[in-house]
Coordinates of C-alpha atoms in Angstrom, one line a residue:
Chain A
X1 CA -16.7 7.6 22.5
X2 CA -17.0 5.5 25.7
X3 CA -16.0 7.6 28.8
X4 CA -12.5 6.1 29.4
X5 CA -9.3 8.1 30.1
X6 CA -5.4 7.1 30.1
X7 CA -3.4 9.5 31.4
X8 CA -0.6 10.7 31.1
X9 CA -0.7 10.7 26.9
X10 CA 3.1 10.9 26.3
X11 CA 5.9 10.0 29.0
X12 CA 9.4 9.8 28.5
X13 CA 11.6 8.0 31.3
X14 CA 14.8 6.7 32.4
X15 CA 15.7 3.1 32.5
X16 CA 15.7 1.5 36.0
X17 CA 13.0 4.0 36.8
X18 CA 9.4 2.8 38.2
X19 CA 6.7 4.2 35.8
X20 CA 2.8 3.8 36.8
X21 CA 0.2 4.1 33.9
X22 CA -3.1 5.2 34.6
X23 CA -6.7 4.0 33.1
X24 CA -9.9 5.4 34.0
X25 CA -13.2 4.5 33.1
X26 CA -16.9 6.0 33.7
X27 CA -18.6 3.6 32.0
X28 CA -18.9 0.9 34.9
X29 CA -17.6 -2.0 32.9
X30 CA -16.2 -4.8 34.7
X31 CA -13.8 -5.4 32.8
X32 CA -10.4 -3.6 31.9
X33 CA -7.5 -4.6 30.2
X34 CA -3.8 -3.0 29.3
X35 CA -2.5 -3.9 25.6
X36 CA 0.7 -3.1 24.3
X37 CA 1.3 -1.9 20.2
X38 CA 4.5 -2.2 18.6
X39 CA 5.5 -2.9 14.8
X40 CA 5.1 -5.9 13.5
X41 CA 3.3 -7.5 16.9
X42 CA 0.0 -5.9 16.7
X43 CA -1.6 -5.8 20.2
X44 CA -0.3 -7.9 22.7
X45 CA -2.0 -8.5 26.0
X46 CA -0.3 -7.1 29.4
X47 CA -2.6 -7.6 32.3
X48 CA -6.4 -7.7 32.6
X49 CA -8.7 -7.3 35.4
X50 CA -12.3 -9.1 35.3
X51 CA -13.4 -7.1 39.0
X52 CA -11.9 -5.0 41.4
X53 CA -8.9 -6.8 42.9
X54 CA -8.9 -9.6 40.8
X55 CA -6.2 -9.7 37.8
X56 CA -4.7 -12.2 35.5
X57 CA -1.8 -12.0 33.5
X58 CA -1.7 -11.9 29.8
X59 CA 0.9 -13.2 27.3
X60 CA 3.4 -10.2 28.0
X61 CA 3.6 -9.8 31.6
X62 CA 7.0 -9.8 32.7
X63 CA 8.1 -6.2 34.1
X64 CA 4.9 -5.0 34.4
X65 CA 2.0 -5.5 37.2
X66 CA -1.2 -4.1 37.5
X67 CA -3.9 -2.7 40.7
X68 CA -7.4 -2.3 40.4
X69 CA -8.5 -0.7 43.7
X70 CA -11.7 0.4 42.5
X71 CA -14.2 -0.5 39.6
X72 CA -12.9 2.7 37.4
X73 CA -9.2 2.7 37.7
X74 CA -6.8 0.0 36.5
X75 CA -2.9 1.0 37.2
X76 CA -0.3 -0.4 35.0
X77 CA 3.5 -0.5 36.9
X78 CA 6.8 -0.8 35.5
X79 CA 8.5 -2.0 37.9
X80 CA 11.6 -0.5 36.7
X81 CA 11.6 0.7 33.3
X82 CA 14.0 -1.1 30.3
X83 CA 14.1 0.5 26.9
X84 CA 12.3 -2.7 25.4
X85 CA 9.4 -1.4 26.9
X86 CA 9.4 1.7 24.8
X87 CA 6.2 1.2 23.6
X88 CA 2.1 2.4 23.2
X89 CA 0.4 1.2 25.5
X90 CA -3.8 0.8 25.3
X91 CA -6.0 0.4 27.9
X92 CA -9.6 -1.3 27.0
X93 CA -12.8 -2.0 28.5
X94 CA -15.3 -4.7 28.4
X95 CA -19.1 -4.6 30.2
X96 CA -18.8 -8.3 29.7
X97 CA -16.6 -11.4 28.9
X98 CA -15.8 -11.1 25.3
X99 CA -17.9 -8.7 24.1
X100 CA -16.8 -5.0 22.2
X101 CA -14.1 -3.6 23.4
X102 CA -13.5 0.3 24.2
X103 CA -10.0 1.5 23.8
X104 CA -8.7 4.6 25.2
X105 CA -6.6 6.6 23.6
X106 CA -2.8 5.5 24.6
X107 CA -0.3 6.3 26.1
X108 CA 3.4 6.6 24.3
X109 CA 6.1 5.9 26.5
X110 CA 9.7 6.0 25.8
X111 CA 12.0 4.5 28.1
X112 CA 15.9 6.3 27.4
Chain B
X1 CA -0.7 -21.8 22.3
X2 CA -3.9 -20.1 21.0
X3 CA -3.3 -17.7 17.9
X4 CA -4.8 -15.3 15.6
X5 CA -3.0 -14.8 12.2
X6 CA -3.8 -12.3 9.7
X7 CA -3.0 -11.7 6.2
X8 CA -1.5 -9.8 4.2
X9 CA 0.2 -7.2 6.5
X10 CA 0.1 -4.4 4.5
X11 CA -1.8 -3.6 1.3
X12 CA -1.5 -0.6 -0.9
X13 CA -4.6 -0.1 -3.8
X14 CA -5.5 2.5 -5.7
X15 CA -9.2 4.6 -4.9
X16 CA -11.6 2.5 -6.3
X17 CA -10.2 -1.0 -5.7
X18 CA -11.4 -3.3 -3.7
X19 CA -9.4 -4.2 -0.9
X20 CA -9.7 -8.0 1.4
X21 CA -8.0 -9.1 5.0
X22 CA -8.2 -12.6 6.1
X23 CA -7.8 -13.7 9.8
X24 CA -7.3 -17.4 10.8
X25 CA -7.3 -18.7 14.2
X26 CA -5.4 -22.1 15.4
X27 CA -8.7 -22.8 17.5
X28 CA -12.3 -22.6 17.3
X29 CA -13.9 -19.0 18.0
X30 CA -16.9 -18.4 20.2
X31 CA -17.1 -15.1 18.2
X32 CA -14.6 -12.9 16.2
X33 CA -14.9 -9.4 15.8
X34 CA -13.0 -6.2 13.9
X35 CA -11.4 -3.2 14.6
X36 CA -10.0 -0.4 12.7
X37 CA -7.5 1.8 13.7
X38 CA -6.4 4.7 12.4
X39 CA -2.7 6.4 11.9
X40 CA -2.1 7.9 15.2
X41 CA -5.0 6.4 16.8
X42 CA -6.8 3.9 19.1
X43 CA -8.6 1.1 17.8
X44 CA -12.1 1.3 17.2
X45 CA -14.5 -1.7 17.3
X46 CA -16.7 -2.4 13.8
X47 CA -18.3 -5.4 14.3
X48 CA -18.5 -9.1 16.1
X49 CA -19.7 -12.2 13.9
X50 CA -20.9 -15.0 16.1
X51 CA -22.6 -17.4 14.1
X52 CA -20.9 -20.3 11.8
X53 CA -21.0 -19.0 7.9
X54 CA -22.3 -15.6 9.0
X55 CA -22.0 -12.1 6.4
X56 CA -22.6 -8.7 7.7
X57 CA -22.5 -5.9 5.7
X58 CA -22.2 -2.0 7.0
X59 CA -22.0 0.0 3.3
X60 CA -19.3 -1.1 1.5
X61 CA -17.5 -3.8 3.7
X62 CA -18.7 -7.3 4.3
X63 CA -17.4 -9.3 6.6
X64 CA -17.5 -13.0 6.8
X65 CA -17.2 -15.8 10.1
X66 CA -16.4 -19.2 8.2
X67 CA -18.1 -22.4 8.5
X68 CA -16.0 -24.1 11.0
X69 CA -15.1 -20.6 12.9
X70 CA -11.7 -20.2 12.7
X71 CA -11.3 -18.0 10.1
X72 CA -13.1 -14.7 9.0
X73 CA -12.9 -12.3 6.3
X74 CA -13.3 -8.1 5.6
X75 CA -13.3 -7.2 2.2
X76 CA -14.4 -3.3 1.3
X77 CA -15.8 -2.7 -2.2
X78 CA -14.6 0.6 -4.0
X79 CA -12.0 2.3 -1.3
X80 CA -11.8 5.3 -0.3
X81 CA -9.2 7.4 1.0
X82 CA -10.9 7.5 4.4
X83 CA -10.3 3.4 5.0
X84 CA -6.6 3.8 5.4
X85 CA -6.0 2.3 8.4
X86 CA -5.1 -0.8 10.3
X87 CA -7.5 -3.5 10.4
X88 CA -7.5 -6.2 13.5
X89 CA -9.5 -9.0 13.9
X90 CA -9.7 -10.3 17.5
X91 CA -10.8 -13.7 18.8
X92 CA -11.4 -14.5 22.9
X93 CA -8.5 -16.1 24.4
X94 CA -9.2 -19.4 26.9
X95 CA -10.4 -17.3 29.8
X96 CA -11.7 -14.1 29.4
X97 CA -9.4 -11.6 27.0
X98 CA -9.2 -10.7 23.0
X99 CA -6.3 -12.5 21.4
X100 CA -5.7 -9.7 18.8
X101 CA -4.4 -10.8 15.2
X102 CA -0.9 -8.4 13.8
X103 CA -3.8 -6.5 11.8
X104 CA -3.8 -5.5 7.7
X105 CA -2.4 -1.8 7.5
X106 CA -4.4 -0.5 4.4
X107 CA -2.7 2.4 2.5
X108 CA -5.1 3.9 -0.6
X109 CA -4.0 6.3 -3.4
X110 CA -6.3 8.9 -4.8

């Protein structure tokens, strides 16, 4: 498996509270994206980053907003929390534009 | 804007069958590629088809990239309990991320 970690693996949070997800890679990809699973949607795109301090917004984006500081670590932020985003969240890698993807292995938050 | 729809959503077959996923895309794909994912797990990356009319096999699943690329297929010969899964197919989005398709959960019974 690629060398990329999300931590924590389980979270469970109150609404209104700020949450910050964490995704860290040792592979020295460039790029690093945050994905969101929930029935029936599949994976949806939150935020991606294509170099350090440089993000774009994906189709999901409201609520949430990302920091990439350094090449390895890509921080997802809720703002403040609402139960609608109870959901898994993925973080994935890329060493270029479009090419296979590395997943880590999720996060499961619950927002009460 | 830009989608990737896959079909069916969920299949259940019996060990032995064979089991097929199509993806479609509203636009044309510079490549498509395929995950699986497993129940509790992270999706793991199978494949990527880049060229117009292009098969790949890897033992018993063949995938396909149609002619005009927008629309692939997986199909596995003879299941097995150890396919169950999720199956995604992913296209790249205008820009630079995967547009991921709802995926084909895939339930088999020995």
């Amino acid at each position: 498996d690629a060398g990329i970690t999300q931590s924590p693996r389980h979270k469970v949070t109150e609404t209104g509270t700020p949450v910050t997800l964490r995704c860290h890679q040792t592979e020295n990809h460039r790029y690093m994206y945050w994905y969101r699973q929930d029935p029936g949607h599949g994976l949806r795109l939150i935020h991606y980053s294509y170099g350090v301090k440089d993000t774009d917004k994906g189709e999901v984006s409201d609520g949430y907003s990302v920091s990439r500081s350094k090449t390895e670590d890509f921080l997802l932020t809720l703002e403040s929390a609402t139960s609608s985003q109870t959901s898994v969240y993925f973080c994935a890698i890329t060493a270029l534009e479009n090419t296979e993807a590395f997943f880590g292995q999720g996060t499961r938050l619950t927002v009460v | 804007g830009q989608q990737v729809m896959q079909i069916p959503q969920y299949q259940h077959v019996q060990e032995g069958e064979d089991f097929t996923t199509y993806c479609n895309s509203s636009t044309t794909l510079s490549n498509i590629q395929w995950y699986k994912q497993r129940p509790g797990g992270h999706p793991v990356f199978l494949i990527q088809l880049v060229k117009s009319g292009e098969v790949k096999k890897q033992k018993r699943l063949t995938f396909q990239f149609g002619e005009a690329k927008k629309n692939s297929s997986l199909h596995i010969t003879a299941t097995q309990t150890t396919d169950v899964g999720t199956y995604f197919c992913a296209g790249p989005r205008a820009g630079t991320a995967l547009i991921f398709g709802k995926g084909t959960t895939l339930s088999v019974s020995s």
